[in-house]
Amino acid sequence: MRHSFTIADRDHAVWLARAGAAYRLHVGGRSMSVSLEPAADGAGVLQFDGARHDVVMARDGDVTHLHIDGEAFAVRYTDPVRRHAGSSADAAEDVALAPMPGTVVAVNVQPGERVAAGQTLVVIESMKLETSIKAWREGSVAAVHVAKGDPFERSAPLVTLAPEARAR
Amino acid sequence: MTAPIHAFRTVLVANRGEIALRILRTVKALGLEGAIVHHAIDRDSPAVRAADKAHEIGGASPIAAYLDGAQIIAAARALGAQAIHPGYGFLSENAGFVRQVAQAGLIFVGPSPDAIELMGDKVRARAFATKHGFPVAPSAIEDDAPRTFLERARALGFPLLIKPAAGGGGKGMRIVRDAAALEEEIARARSEGERYFGDGRLYVERYVENPRHIEVQILGDAHGNVVHLFERECSVQRRFQKIIEESPSPALTPHERAEIATTARNIAKAAGYTNAGTVEFIYSSGKFYFLEMNTRLQVEHPVTEMVTGIDLVAEQLRIAAGARLSVSQSDIISSGHAIEARIYAESPGRGFAPTTGRVLELRAPRGEGVRFDCGIAKGQHVTAAFDPMLAKLIVHGTDREQACARLDSALRELVLLGCETNAGFLRRVIRHPAFAAGEVHTGFLDAHPEIAAEPPLPRELADKLLAAAALSTRAVRDAADAVPALHAAMGAWRN
Amino acid sequence: MRRIESRLNTRSEEFCSRAQHNRRLAADLKELQRRTRDERPQRDVDRLRRQSKKPVRERIALLLDPGTPFLELSTLAANMAYDGEVPGAGIVSGIGIVSGREVIIHADDASVKGGAWYPLSVKKIVRTLDIAIENRLPVVHLCDSAGGFLPAQADLFADRYLAGRIFRNQAILSKLGVPQVAIVLGHCTAGGAYVPALSEYSVIVKGTGAIFLGGPPLVKAATGEEVTVDDLGGARVHTSISGTADYPADNEDHAIAIAREIVGQLRQAEKWPLDWATPEAPYYDPNELYGVIPTDIKQQFDMREVIARTVDGSRFHEYQPAYGATLICGFARVWGYKVGILANNGVIFNDSALKGAHFMQLCDQTRVPMLFLQNITGYMVGREYEHRGITKDGAKMIMAVSGAEVPKITVICNGSFGAGNYGMSGRAFDPRFLFMWPQSQISVMGGEQAANVLADIKVRQLARSGQTLSAAEIVGIREPIQEEYRRLSSAYYSTSQLWDDGILDPVDTRNALGMAISATLNAPIGQPHYGVFRM
């Protein structure tokens, strides 16, 4: 099973293998010899099939931030167990996630409240525009994760609806 | 009208980010003491570190803190400041605040509250311009007769642009192309106006398709001197927000250039305007209309500084101190070409959605004619709490071509890791043939959606990124190192 | 160690015709392997897709570390049984690297009769677990089996080495501290239910994985209770109610990722510190092996040419080069590992038998694994040799080969006939691994000779009952006997019956040996001790 990396929402499956003192990177059906010599303060030299490239790098958890050839990129590593966990399970479909970073303008519901499909749960503001986060199904509010005025990041949980018994 | 001659030793900067830092730079260069207010979230920001004194302010949200005039005036007293520079945004165009500053015996580095009120009310400003015979676009103003507002709006014909009467900076503006959507859009614009400006009044104006946005920098002192510092073209915009600004405008003939600059100067004169201000016009096929006047230092002021060599903040402080302008109109010469690119924490490929993150690496571009006004530092968090502008990259060249080339290479050189920015997008803009030819208008990005779209990653570049990431991801390296040497050497052999 | 000086003339006509012949045999092998692995009736392929199940080899590919080798064992098991309808005996078995650990994999192939276990399937699983026990290899079970193939239950259920042995071996592995990870990707019914239950770790896929002693129809028949598969033994039941399985997984990839994580946290084995040097490719091209092996099994060839194309740098330290010349003994390295090689170079005489027994003790004493390269027609017969004690000298070899504590690996390169098979570590002598080359033959005596004997018996029987046979009639009797004998002594029959661990393309031998030796080093090696040698 290859490792999973994401660049700009695109998945890439790679494997790194030892090749003596250096490594080989396997991507798709290709492979190339690679190594990385870190220098001071985030700078480094990436050796890629014999060619040398100056890079500036920084790590933040599973994300490698990289400046190469005049552009910055973020490459995210996803642990395989997490990567392959299904979305169908109980968790994901009961939570409204923030579509983008922003701040909460209004919270219209309280935990325990019954909501109808289409009812506004919270109003968020982002990019100077208001967006209503609406109930995607009928149900009861299990938790409200934000309060008015709170800033939040992309994909932050906003409201959780109580799981409903699914028809078999 | 005699303005009192003030003098001050300590200037409080009531702002944050790059503009706070930029103002502090001049304050200190003039031998004055620089003070700053800040919300806790900005405690470690470069602006706070650069200030001689700092005072923490609070509020329901970080923005609320910077909008709390009473707290800021109290801070100015506590810090022993005699003047307050508001920067742009926040309280910079709040006449009520300006009056409170005056009542507290402090100096506001900016225009008079009357001028702010006149120009801040878009409706009044238009009426003023019309009255004095300056060109304005056809419009319908709600206040004139609220009951007939809708009808009058419809009568203008579509497309229309709805604007909040108290608005600015593109907030709450909406284009309506379909008569059926007018009512709903008006309701939305009103709600946004109320929330941003505490004022739901609107006006509607005939939307000029694909106009250029050209503005003129003005300085006026309390002694009746008003000068213009030529124009800036700010046509490349997304959602009414400027992204790239330059001077001179590649669109204007020398005659038009003189005409638009003089018109702006005359408007400022007619308004008895003091301190720095910007008169904005829309320009389309040889004609220009007065749009509005911004009664503050603009984000893009460095473009003017680069071509004229005049420090606008220094002039602002001089004017606020009651002194005369250091220059007369004939002294002001525009030389070469300057371009500014705004570095935003945003994802152009995802509809310019704001991005967040911690600044992990920051390396400013250097070189001849390069200026980098930046309000963030390594280690700082970029949050959604404020405007997503992180920095401005301004370059100067002997001509537009050289300026563009310098901007391109400076953008390449800029290293900002940890938070996605629009730097790559900016490079695509300036390398676009239409931009290179100077053929831009406010709908430029809508007309060329391919610029915003993230280009497909070339395979070799993707491979390099994956190589670097794989080599620096512990789990990946460990997995490689865990394979016994024999099996690693044998590779993917199968029998 | 010195490099072997090859005497092979690679431009000779003999070399070329041999090469052509053996390359064709290798191609035939590859083609049969391909069909065994990949060719399935469309309805079985469709059924798996409907069940969102991956083919077994995709599962294994996901399980293994990319870019690492997989030594598949007994690929062609059952190729000559059950009318060829149970390719690979419905089981995939092999040694590979999972999260950096050497493991052995047992995987049910649900595209073959729903993964049902045939008698040879059971034999293959038992053999897989025997390898795990002998070499202390952690096991990953990929479970997806409909259970025992009922019509053949008498041949797979009760005897000592039949189905029960699978579970006994699992328990022994556990007792030895060798961990097992089961991934339940389909049903584990009846006995099969014990595979995950007896594993230290088990992962079960929601929706498709299920474990139960009796499936819903059996439950209905036995007690009248109506219950769904999921409610009876699905992932939720076993991971949250019964505790029979440990980790619920959302899908097959997820399950495999979890299993990889489990294997990744197993203790890295401490291997036997065998003498090792940096590996070196053979100086002589292993592809020349095709030109070494004769087209006729009766033709002699110099086994040094095989050694030269298998061992590191083609270097070989020959022991007693001038004594017992029909058995070559000596030391070499394979993938850096030091081995003691015993290779037949003709019929075994008294001196070669003594040399062999002596060399085996030497290897055992110096803790060097032994590699047997068989091409043996047997021990020399006749009055002279019996008088010299050829039987007791052969017995010495058997005593030595049986009693040795160091790992033994056997490759049947050509013929393996008669008692020579025993003295040279045949299957009964527990070599850790035994491989065959495609053209090799294995039987109690040479094919032609045996067929003649059998035909003569038949002719004599007929003569006794008064029938006289024409020459043509005799040929008519002899030919089918010979044909059947050839079939039953072929490498394909051997591998069909799991008398070996698989047929190797000769050029793959070096890698297979490297992996095999590495695997053997996971087990401790006991102190040398023997039974009584008849002197």
mmCIF file of N, CA and C in Angstrom, chain C residues 318-353:
data_model
loop_
_atom_site.group_PDB
_atom_site.id
_atom_site.type_symbol
_atom_site.label_atom_id
_atom_site.label_comp_id
_atom_site.label_asym_id
_atom_site.label_seq_id
_atom_site.Cartn_x
_atom_site.Cartn_y
_atom_site.Cartn_z
ATOM 1 N N GLU C 318 35.428 -24.871 -2.757
ATOM 2 C CA GLU C 318 35.074 -26.278 -2.840
ATOM 3 C C GLU C 318 35.818 -27.085 -1.785
ATOM 4 N N TYR C 319 35.050 -27.941 -1.110
ATOM 5 C CA TYR C 319 35.589 -28.771 -0.027
ATOM 6 C C TYR C 319 35.881 -30.166 -0.586
ATOM 7 N N GLN C 320 37.001 -30.711 -0.235
ATOM 8 C CA GLN C 320 37.425 -32.017 -0.741
ATOM 9 C C GLN C 320 37.226 -32.119 -2.251
ATOM 10 N N PRO C 321 37.875 -31.249 -3.002
ATOM 11 C CA PRO C 321 37.627 -31.219 -4.440
ATOM 12 C C PRO C 321 38.055 -32.513 -5.142
ATOM 13 N N ALA C 322 38.952 -33.263 -4.510
ATOM 14 C CA ALA C 322 39.462 -34.447 -5.209
ATOM 15 C C ALA C 322 38.842 -35.744 -4.706
ATOM 16 N N TYR C 323 37.942 -35.652 -3.742
ATOM 17 C CA TYR C 323 37.403 -36.867 -3.112
ATOM 18 C C TYR C 323 35.901 -36.934 -3.347
ATOM 19 N N GLY C 324 35.365 -38.108 -3.594
ATOM 20 C CA GLY C 324 33.921 -38.291 -3.771
ATOM 21 C C GLY C 324 33.364 -37.325 -4.777
ATOM 22 N N ALA C 325 33.976 -37.299 -5.974
ATOM 23 C CA ALA C 325 33.739 -36.233 -6.948
ATOM 24 C C ALA C 325 32.299 -36.153 -7.427
ATOM 25 N N THR C 326 31.479 -37.178 -7.235
ATOM 26 C CA THR C 326 30.101 -37.102 -7.742
ATOM 27 C C THR C 326 29.186 -36.322 -6.803
ATOM 28 N N LEU C 327 29.705 -35.918 -5.661
ATOM 29 C CA LEU C 327 28.943 -34.988 -4.809
ATOM 30 C C LEU C 327 29.828 -33.775 -4.539
ATOM 31 N N ILE C 328 29.439 -32.643 -5.134
ATOM 32 C CA ILE C 328 30.224 -31.413 -4.943
ATOM 33 C C ILE C 328 29.822 -30.802 -3.618
ATOM 34 N N CYS C 329 30.796 -30.493 -2.783
ATOM 35 C CA CYS C 329 30.514 -29.818 -1.517
ATOM 36 C C CYS C 329 31.368 -28.563 -1.429
ATOM 37 N N GLY C 330 30.831 -27.557 -0.756
ATOM 38 C CA GLY C 330 31.632 -26.352 -0.585
ATOM 39 C C GLY C 330 30.796 -25.183 -0.090
ATOM 40 N N PHE C 331 31.496 -24.079 0.114
ATOM 41 C CA PHE C 331 30.829 -22.890 0.672
ATOM 42 C C PHE C 331 30.724 -21.786 -0.374
ATOM 43 N N ALA C 332 29.647 -21.057 -0.265
ATOM 44 C CA ALA C 332 29.443 -19.909 -1.155
ATOM 45 C C ALA C 332 28.526 -18.930 -0.425
ATOM 46 N N ARG C 333 28.220 -17.820 -1.098
ATOM 47 C CA ARG C 333 27.265 -16.865 -0.528
ATOM 48 C C ARG C 333 26.123 -16.660 -1.515
ATOM 49 N N VAL C 334 24.940 -16.545 -0.950
ATOM 50 C CA VAL C 334 23.784 -16.212 -1.768
ATOM 51 C C VAL C 334 23.168 -14.952 -1.151
ATOM 52 N N TRP C 335 23.108 -13.867 -1.935
ATOM 53 C CA TRP C 335 22.655 -12.569 -1.408
ATOM 54 C C TRP C 335 23.398 -12.229 -0.110
ATOM 55 N N GLY C 336 24.654 -12.580 -0.089
ATOM 56 C CA GLY C 336 25.488 -12.222 1.058
ATOM 57 C C GLY C 336 25.508 -13.266 2.160
ATOM 58 N N TYR C 337 24.503 -14.148 2.176
ATOM 59 C CA TYR C 337 24.422 -15.160 3.236
ATOM 60 C C TYR C 337 25.325 -16.337 2.921
ATOM 61 N N LYS C 338 26.080 -16.753 3.910
ATOM 62 C CA LYS C 338 26.961 -17.908 3.703
ATOM 63 C C LYS C 338 26.151 -19.199 3.726
ATOM 64 N N VAL C 339 26.371 -20.054 2.744
ATOM 65 C CA VAL C 339 25.686 -21.345 2.720
ATOM 66 C C VAL C 339 26.693 -22.455 2.424
ATOM 67 N N GLY C 340 26.342 -23.655 2.894
ATOM 68 C CA GLY C 340 27.097 -24.837 2.515
ATOM 69 C C GLY C 340 26.311 -25.550 1.426
ATOM 70 N N ILE C 341 26.976 -25.777 0.283
ATOM 71 C CA ILE C 341 26.255 -26.353 -0.854
ATOM 72 C C ILE C 341 26.620 -27.826 -1.018
ATOM 73 N N LEU C 342 25.575 -28.665 -1.238
ATOM 74 C CA LEU C 342 25.793 -30.057 -1.621
ATOM 75 C C LEU C 342 25.086 -30.239 -2.959
ATOM 76 N N ALA C 343 25.882 -30.554 -4.004
ATOM 77 C CA ALA C 343 25.307 -30.614 -5.346
ATOM 78 C C ALA C 343 25.721 -31.921 -6.017
ATOM 79 N N ASN C 344 24.742 -32.621 -6.575
ATOM 80 C CA ASN C 344 25.033 -33.903 -7.226
ATOM 81 C C ASN C 344 25.746 -33.682 -8.550
ATOM 82 N N ASN C 345 26.766 -34.527 -8.759
ATOM 83 C CA ASN C 345 27.441 -34.485 -10.061
ATOM 84 C C ASN C 345 27.624 -35.915 -10.578
ATOM 85 N N GLY C 346 26.562 -36.713 -10.406
ATOM 86 C CA GLY C 346 26.611 -38.111 -10.825
ATOM 87 C C GLY C 346 26.025 -38.989 -9.738
ATOM 88 N N VAL C 347 26.065 -40.254 -9.969
ATOM 89 C CA VAL C 347 25.521 -41.209 -9.010
ATOM 90 C C VAL C 347 26.363 -41.175 -7.734
ATOM 91 N N ILE C 348 25.751 -41.427 -6.594
ATOM 92 C CA ILE C 348 26.491 -41.360 -5.339
ATOM 93 C C ILE C 348 27.173 -42.686 -5.066
ATOM 94 N N PHE C 349 28.499 -42.589 -4.899
ATOM 95 C CA PHE C 349 29.281 -43.758 -4.528
ATOM 96 C C PHE C 349 29.544 -43.706 -3.031
ATOM 97 N N ASN C 350 30.249 -44.703 -2.524
ATOM 98 C CA ASN C 350 30.541 -44.719 -1.092
ATOM 99 C C ASN C 350 31.275 -43.470 -0.642
ATOM 100 N N ASP C 351 32.301 -43.082 -1.445
ATOM 101 C CA ASP C 351 33.097 -41.927 -1.005
ATOM 102 C C ASP C 351 32.265 -40.641 -1.033
ATOM 103 N N SER C 352 31.394 -40.503 -2.084
ATOM 104 C CA SER C 352 30.592 -39.289 -2.137
ATOM 105 C C SER C 352 29.605 -39.251 -0.986
ATOM 106 N N ALA C 353 29.062 -40.438 -0.601
ATOM 107 C CA ALA C 353 28.118 -40.472 0.516
ATOM 108 C C ALA C 353 28.808 -40.080 1.815
#
